PDB file of C-alpha atoms and ligand atoms in Angstrom:
ATOM      1  CA  ASN P 289     115.340  86.215  24.729  1.00  0.00           C
ATOM      2  CA  ASP P 290     118.541  86.715  22.828  1.00  0.00           C
ATOM      3  CA  ALA P 291     121.086  83.889  23.214  1.00  0.00           C
ATOM      4  CA  THR P 292     124.005  85.234  24.979  1.00  0.00           C
ATOM      5  CA  GLU P 293     127.228  85.280  23.045  1.00  0.00           C
ATOM      6  CA  ILE P 294     130.354  86.151  25.505  1.00  0.00           C
ATOM      7  CA  SER P 295     133.394  87.577  24.133  1.00  0.00           C
ATOM      8  CA  PRO P 296     136.416  86.923  25.504  1.00  0.00           C
ATOM      9  CA  LYS P 297     136.673  90.587  26.938  1.00  0.00           C
ATOM     10  CA  ASP P 298     133.610  90.123  28.891  1.00  0.00           C
ATOM     11  CA  ILE P 299     134.962  87.187  30.970  1.00  0.00           C
ATOM     12  CA  ASP P 300     136.232  89.213  33.889  1.00  0.00           C
ATOM     13  CA  GLN P 301     132.809  90.958  34.330  1.00  0.00           C
ATOM     14  CA  LEU P 302     131.047  87.697  34.032  1.00  0.00           C
ATOM     15  CA  ALA P 303     133.485  86.230  36.353  1.00  0.00           C
ATOM     16  CA  ARG P 304     132.905  88.582  38.711  1.00  0.00           C
ATOM     17  CA  THR P 305     128.883  88.562  38.779  1.00  0.00           C
ATOM     18  CA  SER P 306     127.856  85.128  37.532  1.00  0.00           C
ATOM     19  CA  PHE P 307     130.687  82.465  37.948  1.00  0.00           C
ATOM     20  CA  PRO P 308     130.519  79.970  40.676  1.00  0.00           C
ATOM     21  CA  LEU P 309     133.480  79.225  42.803  1.00  0.00           C
ATOM     22  CA  CYS P 310     134.863  76.430  40.865  1.00  0.00           C
ATOM     23  CA  MET P 311     135.050  78.492  37.636  1.00  0.00           C
ATOM     24  CA  ARG P 312     136.458  81.565  39.545  1.00  0.00           C
ATOM     25  CA  HIS P 313     139.145  79.403  40.873  1.00  0.00           C
ATOM     26  CA  MET P 314     139.658  77.896  37.431  1.00  0.00           C
ATOM     27  CA  LEU P 315     139.944  81.171  35.511  1.00  0.00           C
ATOM     28  CA  GLU P 316     142.372  82.375  38.343  1.00  0.00           C
ATOM     29  CA  LYS P 317     144.624  79.408  38.244  1.00  0.00           C
ATOM     30  CA  VAL P 318     144.430  79.306  34.265  1.00  0.00           C
ATOM     31  CA  ARG P 319     145.845  82.884  34.415  1.00  0.00           C
ATOM     32  CA  HIS P 320     148.652  81.571  36.340  1.00  0.00           C
ATOM     33  CA  LEU P 321     149.270  79.237  33.308  1.00  0.00           C
ATOM     34  CA  LYS P 322     148.744  76.067  35.125  1.00  0.00           C
ATOM     35  CA  SER P 323     145.465  74.262  34.183  1.00  0.00           C
ATOM     36  CA  TYR P 324     144.914  75.233  30.686  1.00  0.00           C
ATOM     37  CA  VAL P 325     144.145  71.728  29.764  1.00  0.00           C
ATOM     38  CA  HIS P 326     140.840  71.927  31.489  1.00  0.00           C
ATOM     39  CA  GLY P 327     139.267  74.797  29.648  1.00  0.00           C
ATOM     40  CA  LEU P 328     136.363  76.493  31.024  1.00  0.00           C
ATOM     41  CA  PRO P 329     133.165  74.728  31.314  1.00  0.00           C
ATOM     42  CA  LEU P 330     131.213  77.618  29.496  1.00  0.00           C
ATOM     43  CA  ASP P 331     130.830  76.851  25.961  1.00  0.00           C
ATOM     44  CA  GLN P 332     127.316  75.181  25.912  1.00  0.00           C
ATOM     45  CA  GLY P 333     125.886  77.056  28.905  1.00  0.00           C
ATOM     46  CA  ALA P 334     127.185  80.522  27.916  1.00  0.00           C
ATOM     47  CA  GLY P 335     127.484  80.476  24.370  1.00  0.00           C
ATOM     48  CA  LEU P 336     131.257  80.971  24.347  1.00  0.00           C
ATOM     49  CA  LYS P 337     132.291  79.672  20.820  1.00  0.00           C
ATOM     50  CA  LEU P 338     135.165  77.495  20.414  1.00  0.00           C
ATOM     51  CA  GLU P 339     137.071  80.538  18.292  1.00  0.00           C
ATOM     52  CA  ASP P 340     136.162  82.866  21.193  1.00  0.00           C
ATOM     53  CA  ALA P 341     137.560  80.398  23.548  1.00  0.00           C
ATOM     54  CA  LEU P 342     140.763  80.087  21.435  1.00  0.00           C
ATOM     55  CA  THR P 343     141.194  84.027  21.138  1.00  0.00           C
ATOM     56  CA  PHE P 344     140.502  84.173  25.394  1.00  0.00           C
ATOM     57  CA  TRP P 345     143.142  81.586  26.129  1.00  0.00           C
ATOM     58  CA  ARG P 346     145.521  83.046  23.187  1.00  0.00           C
ATOM     59  CA  SER P 347     145.310  86.501  24.925  1.00  0.00           C
ATOM     60  CA  GLU P 348     146.050  84.755  28.295  1.00  0.00           C
ATOM     61  CA  PHE P 349     148.990  82.658  27.167  1.00  0.00           C
ATOM     62  CA  SER P 350     150.731  84.098  24.380  1.00  0.00           C
ATOM     63  CA  GLN P 351     152.401  86.883  26.269  1.00  0.00           C
ATOM     64  CA  LYS P 352     154.052  84.121  28.321  1.00  0.00           C
ATOM     65  CA  VAL P 353     154.799  81.574  26.029  1.00  0.00           C
ATOM     66  CA  GLY P 354     154.819  83.079  22.789  1.00  0.00           C
ATOM     67  CA  SER P 355     152.197  82.876  20.016  1.00  0.00           C
ATOM     68  CA  GLU P 356     153.842  80.192  17.984  1.00  0.00           C
ATOM     69  CA  ARG P 357     154.208  77.785  20.877  1.00  0.00           C
ATOM     70  CA  PHE P 358     150.899  78.481  22.027  1.00  0.00           C
ATOM     71  CA  ASP P 359     149.443  77.411  18.581  1.00  0.00           C
ATOM     72  CA  LYS P 360     151.335  74.423  18.512  1.00  0.00           C
ATOM     73  CA  GLU P 361     150.697  73.015  22.051  1.00  0.00           C
ATOM     74  CA  TYR P 362     147.973  74.981  23.835  1.00  0.00           C
ATOM     75  CA  ALA P 363     145.683  75.467  20.822  1.00  0.00           C
ATOM     76  CA  TYR P 364     145.574  71.542  20.491  1.00  0.00           C
ATOM     77  CA  SER P 365     144.480  71.191  24.135  1.00  0.00           C
ATOM     78  CA  ILE P 366     141.874  73.719  23.624  1.00  0.00           C
ATOM     79  CA  ARG P 367     140.236  72.185  20.774  1.00  0.00           C
ATOM     80  CA  HIS P 368     140.502  68.697  22.420  1.00  0.00           C
ATOM     81  CA  ASN P 369     138.637  69.942  25.405  1.00  0.00           C
ATOM     82  CA  TYR P 370     136.064  71.164  22.924  1.00  0.00           C
ATOM     83  CA  GLY P 371     135.774  67.997  21.022  1.00  0.00           C
ATOM     84  CA  LYS P 372     137.298  69.006  17.845  1.00  0.00           C
ATOM     85  CA  GLU P 373     140.351  67.066  17.922  1.00  0.00           C
ATOM     86  CA  GLY P 374     141.439  63.479  19.389  1.00  0.00           C
ATOM     87  CA  LYS P 375     138.991  61.980  21.854  1.00  0.00           C
ATOM     88  CA  ARG P 376     135.805  63.823  22.449  1.00  0.00           C
ATOM     89  CA  THR P 377     136.018  64.462  25.922  1.00  0.00           C
ATOM     90  CA  ASP P 378     133.510  66.901  26.764  1.00  0.00           C
ATOM     91  CA  TYR P 379     134.261  68.485  29.878  1.00  0.00           C
ATOM     92  CA  THR P 380     131.281  70.972  29.837  1.00  0.00           C
ATOM     93  CA  SER P 381     128.954  67.869  30.962  1.00  0.00           C
ATOM     94  CA  TYR P 382     130.584  67.790  34.192  1.00  0.00           C
ATOM     95  CA  SER P 383     127.888  68.330  36.881  1.00  0.00           C
ATOM     96  CA  CYS P 384     128.518  69.241  40.453  1.00  0.00           C
ATOM     97  CA  GLN P 385     127.859  65.775  41.545  1.00  0.00           C
ATOM     98  CA  LYS P 386     130.841  64.456  39.134  1.00  0.00           C
ATOM     99  CA  ILE P 387     133.156  67.581  40.060  1.00  0.00           C
ATOM    100  CA  ILE P 388     132.537  66.990  43.810  1.00  0.00           C
ATOM    101  CA  SER P 389     133.499  63.138  43.871  1.00  0.00           C
ATOM    102  CA  ALA P 390     136.584  63.628  41.605  1.00  0.00           C
ATOM    103  CA  THR P 391     139.681  63.644  43.455  1.00  0.00           C
ATOM    104  CA  PRO P 392     141.629  66.653  41.779  1.00  0.00           C
ATOM    105  CA  GLY P 393     145.438  65.544  41.763  1.00  0.00           C
ATOM    106  CA  VAL P 394     148.093  67.920  42.937  1.00  0.00           C
ATOM    107  CA  GLY P 395     148.367  70.864  40.538  1.00  0.00           C
ATOM    108  CA  ASP P 396     144.906  70.380  39.406  1.00  0.00           C
ATOM    109  CA  HIS P 397     142.192  73.095  39.597  1.00  0.00           C
ATOM    110  CA  HIS P 398     139.050  71.712  38.439  1.00  0.00           C
ATOM    111  CA  GLY P 399     137.504  70.302  41.792  1.00  0.00           C
ATOM    112  CA  CYS P 400     134.609  71.943  43.758  1.00  0.00           C
ATOM    113  CA  PRO P 401     136.235  74.369  46.283  1.00  0.00           C
ATOM    114  CA  TYR P 402     133.386  73.816  48.760  1.00  0.00           C
ATOM    115  CA  ARG P 403     134.589  70.272  48.867  1.00  0.00           C
ATOM    116  CA  HIS P 404     138.280  70.488  48.097  1.00  0.00           C
ATOM    117  CA  PHE P 405     139.581  73.598  49.751  1.00  0.00           C
ATOM    118  CA  GLY P 406     140.695  74.035  53.491  1.00  0.00           C
ATOM    119  CA  GLU P 407     138.295  75.853  55.600  1.00  0.00           C
ATOM    120  CA  GLU P 408     140.948  78.940  55.710  1.00  0.00           C
ATOM    121  CA  ASN P 409     141.056  79.314  51.881  1.00  0.00           C
ATOM    122  CA  LEU P 410     137.429  78.805  51.338  1.00  0.00           C
ATOM    123  CA  ARG P 411     136.522  81.439  54.128  1.00  0.00           C
ATOM    124  CA  ALA P 412     138.842  83.863  51.936  1.00  0.00           C
ATOM    125  CA  ALA P 413     137.436  82.975  48.670  1.00  0.00           C
ATOM    126  CA  LEU P 414     133.866  83.645  49.827  1.00  0.00           C
ATOM    127  CA  ASN P 415     135.008  86.679  51.484  1.00  0.00           C
ATOM    128  CA  ASN P 416     136.279  87.831  48.197  1.00  0.00           C
ATOM    129  CA  MET P 417     132.752  87.280  46.674  1.00  0.00           C
ATOM    130  CA  GLY P 418     131.557  89.763  49.238  1.00  0.00           C
ATOM    131  CA  VAL P 419     130.027  86.950  51.574  1.00  0.00           C
ATOM    132  CA  GLY P 420     130.322  87.192  55.349  1.00  0.00           C
ATOM    133  CA  GLY P 421     128.589  87.138  58.806  1.00  0.00           C
ATOM    134  CA  ASN P 422     125.983  84.841  59.242  1.00  0.00           C
ATOM    135  CA  ALA P 423     125.540  83.773  55.506  1.00  0.00           C
ATOM    136  CA  LEU P 424     129.339  82.764  55.774  1.00  0.00           C
ATOM    137  CA  GLU P 425     129.038  80.902  58.709  1.00  0.00           C
ATOM    138  CA  GLY P 426     125.987  79.122  57.412  1.00  0.00           C
ATOM    139  CA  ILE P 427     127.500  77.934  54.279  1.00  0.00           C
ATOM    140  CA  LEU P 428     130.564  76.591  56.197  1.00  0.00           C
ATOM    141  CA  ASP P 429     128.336  74.821  58.361  1.00  0.00           C
ATOM    142  CA  LYS P 430     126.781  73.252  55.296  1.00  0.00           C
ATOM    143  CA  VAL P 431     130.309  72.388  54.330  1.00  0.00           C
ATOM    144  CA  LYS P 432     131.205  70.786  57.696  1.00  0.00           C
ATOM    145  CA  ASN P 433     128.093  68.639  56.987  1.00  0.00           C
ATOM    146  CA  ARG P 434     129.333  67.686  53.534  1.00  0.00           C
ATOM    147  CA  HIS P 435     126.358  69.331  51.678  1.00  0.00           C
ATOM    148  CA  TYR P 436     128.574  71.217  49.169  1.00  0.00           C
ATOM    149  CA  GLN P 437     126.055  71.730  46.639  1.00  0.00           C
ATOM    150  CA  LEU P 438     123.772  73.265  49.211  1.00  0.00           C
ATOM    151  CA  ALA P 439     126.538  75.493  50.287  1.00  0.00           C
ATOM    152  CA  CYS P 440     126.851  76.699  46.735  1.00  0.00           C
ATOM    153  CA  THR P 441     123.230  77.353  46.550  1.00  0.00           C
ATOM    154  CA  MET P 442     123.339  79.550  49.608  1.00  0.00           C
ATOM    155  CA  THR P 443     126.224  81.404  48.246  1.00  0.00           C
ATOM    156  CA  PHE P 444     124.324  82.090  45.027  1.00  0.00           C
ATOM    157  CA  GLU P 445     121.474  83.365  47.503  1.00  0.00           C
ATOM    158  CA  ALA P 446     123.809  85.429  49.292  1.00  0.00           C
ATOM    159  CA  THR P 447     125.437  87.027  46.382  1.00  0.00           C
ATOM    160  CA  HIS P 448     122.160  87.500  44.309  1.00  0.00           C
ATOM    161  CA  GLY P 449     119.632  88.318  47.109  1.00  0.00           C
ATOM    162  CA  VAL P 450     117.182  85.902  45.691  1.00  0.00           C
ATOM    163  CA  SER P 451     116.250  82.416  46.757  1.00  0.00           C
ATOM    164  CA  CYS P 452     117.476  79.567  44.457  1.00  0.00           C
ATOM    165  CA  ASP P 453     114.747  77.031  44.786  1.00  0.00           C
ATOM    166  CA  THR P 454     115.993  74.652  42.230  1.00  0.00           C
ATOM    167  CA  GLY P 455     119.503  74.443  44.101  1.00  0.00           C
ATOM    168  CA  ILE P 456     122.916  74.266  42.253  1.00  0.00           C
ATOM    169  CA  ASN P 457     123.634  71.165  40.161  1.00  0.00           C
ATOM    170  CA  HIS P 458     125.829  72.322  37.234  1.00  0.00           C
ATOM    171  CA  PRO P 459     128.473  75.360  37.105  1.00  0.00           C
ATOM    172  CA  ASN P 460     126.715  76.233  33.807  1.00  0.00           C
ATOM    173  CA  GLN P 461     123.382  76.238  35.507  1.00  0.00           C
ATOM    174  CA  TYR P 462     124.782  78.709  38.284  1.00  0.00           C
ATOM    175  CA  PHE P 463     125.856  80.885  35.337  1.00  0.00           C
ATOM    176  CA  SER P 464     122.493  80.837  33.864  1.00  0.00           C
ATOM    177  CA  GLU P 465     120.458  81.289  36.757  1.00  0.00           C
ATOM    178  CA  SER P 466     122.911  84.256  37.669  1.00  0.00           C
ATOM    179  CA  GLN P 467     122.293  85.826  34.355  1.00  0.00           C
ATOM    180  CA  LYS P 468     118.625  85.427  34.703  1.00  0.00           C
ATOM    181  CA  VAL P 469     118.596  87.314  37.833  1.00  0.00           C
ATOM    182  CA  LEU P 470     120.954  89.898  36.629  1.00  0.00           C
ATOM    183  CA  GLN P 471     118.902  90.396  33.416  1.00  0.00           C
ATOM    184  CA  ALA P 472     115.623  90.624  35.028  1.00  0.00           C
TER     185      ALA P 472
HETATM  186 FE1  SF4 F 754     130.931  74.440  41.337  1.00  0.00          FE
HETATM  187 FE2  SF4 F 754     129.145  73.040  41.605  1.00  0.00          FE
HETATM  188 FE3  SF4 F 754     130.987  73.032  43.428  1.00  0.00          FE
HETATM  189 FE4  SF4 F 754     129.171  75.109  43.052  1.00  0.00          FE
HETATM  190  S1  SF4 F 754     128.849  73.268  43.762  1.00  0.00           S
HETATM  191  S2  SF4 F 754     131.259  75.543  43.269  1.00  0.00           S
HETATM  192  S3  SF4 F 754     129.023  74.833  40.700  1.00  0.00           S
HETATM  193  S4  SF4 F 754     131.185  72.383  41.345  1.00  0.00           S
END
């Protein structure tokens, strides 16, 4: 069982196969330069190291903002998120429950899509993950009944073709369960 070390260039591939919807959404939004301060909830669960994260974000942002400005403004936010500077806020400890009960502000992208997307957006996002038909309707049904983590678990099951008896309770756990299935 080798510890997985993730390099920035692997992130797209991993996002496609193993990210839960919340992290996919954040990654997408981050690429539009909006939500950098929230960072990726990845470092503990997946072995993304601070320096890798900095390299990743730098490559995402520096074409847009210039590398000098990146180092001045953005690197600080990233280090801050990883608990290296300023207040030791650890975003990686956010469980699904906490994410679901949070109220994202306008322009924030760190909520739970099952809870915070409208139906149309959620449908589109799930379609994008290759989920359709009965599976999709079943998931939307759970959402209507406010069983968001169950909806996420069903998405995991639909996209991985296995049952997930423990249920999903943390974005990093979704990721590691996914890697377990894919590497089995
Ligand atoms: Fe992310 Fe948890 Fe919501 Fe799934 S249930 S999308 S892992 S916050």
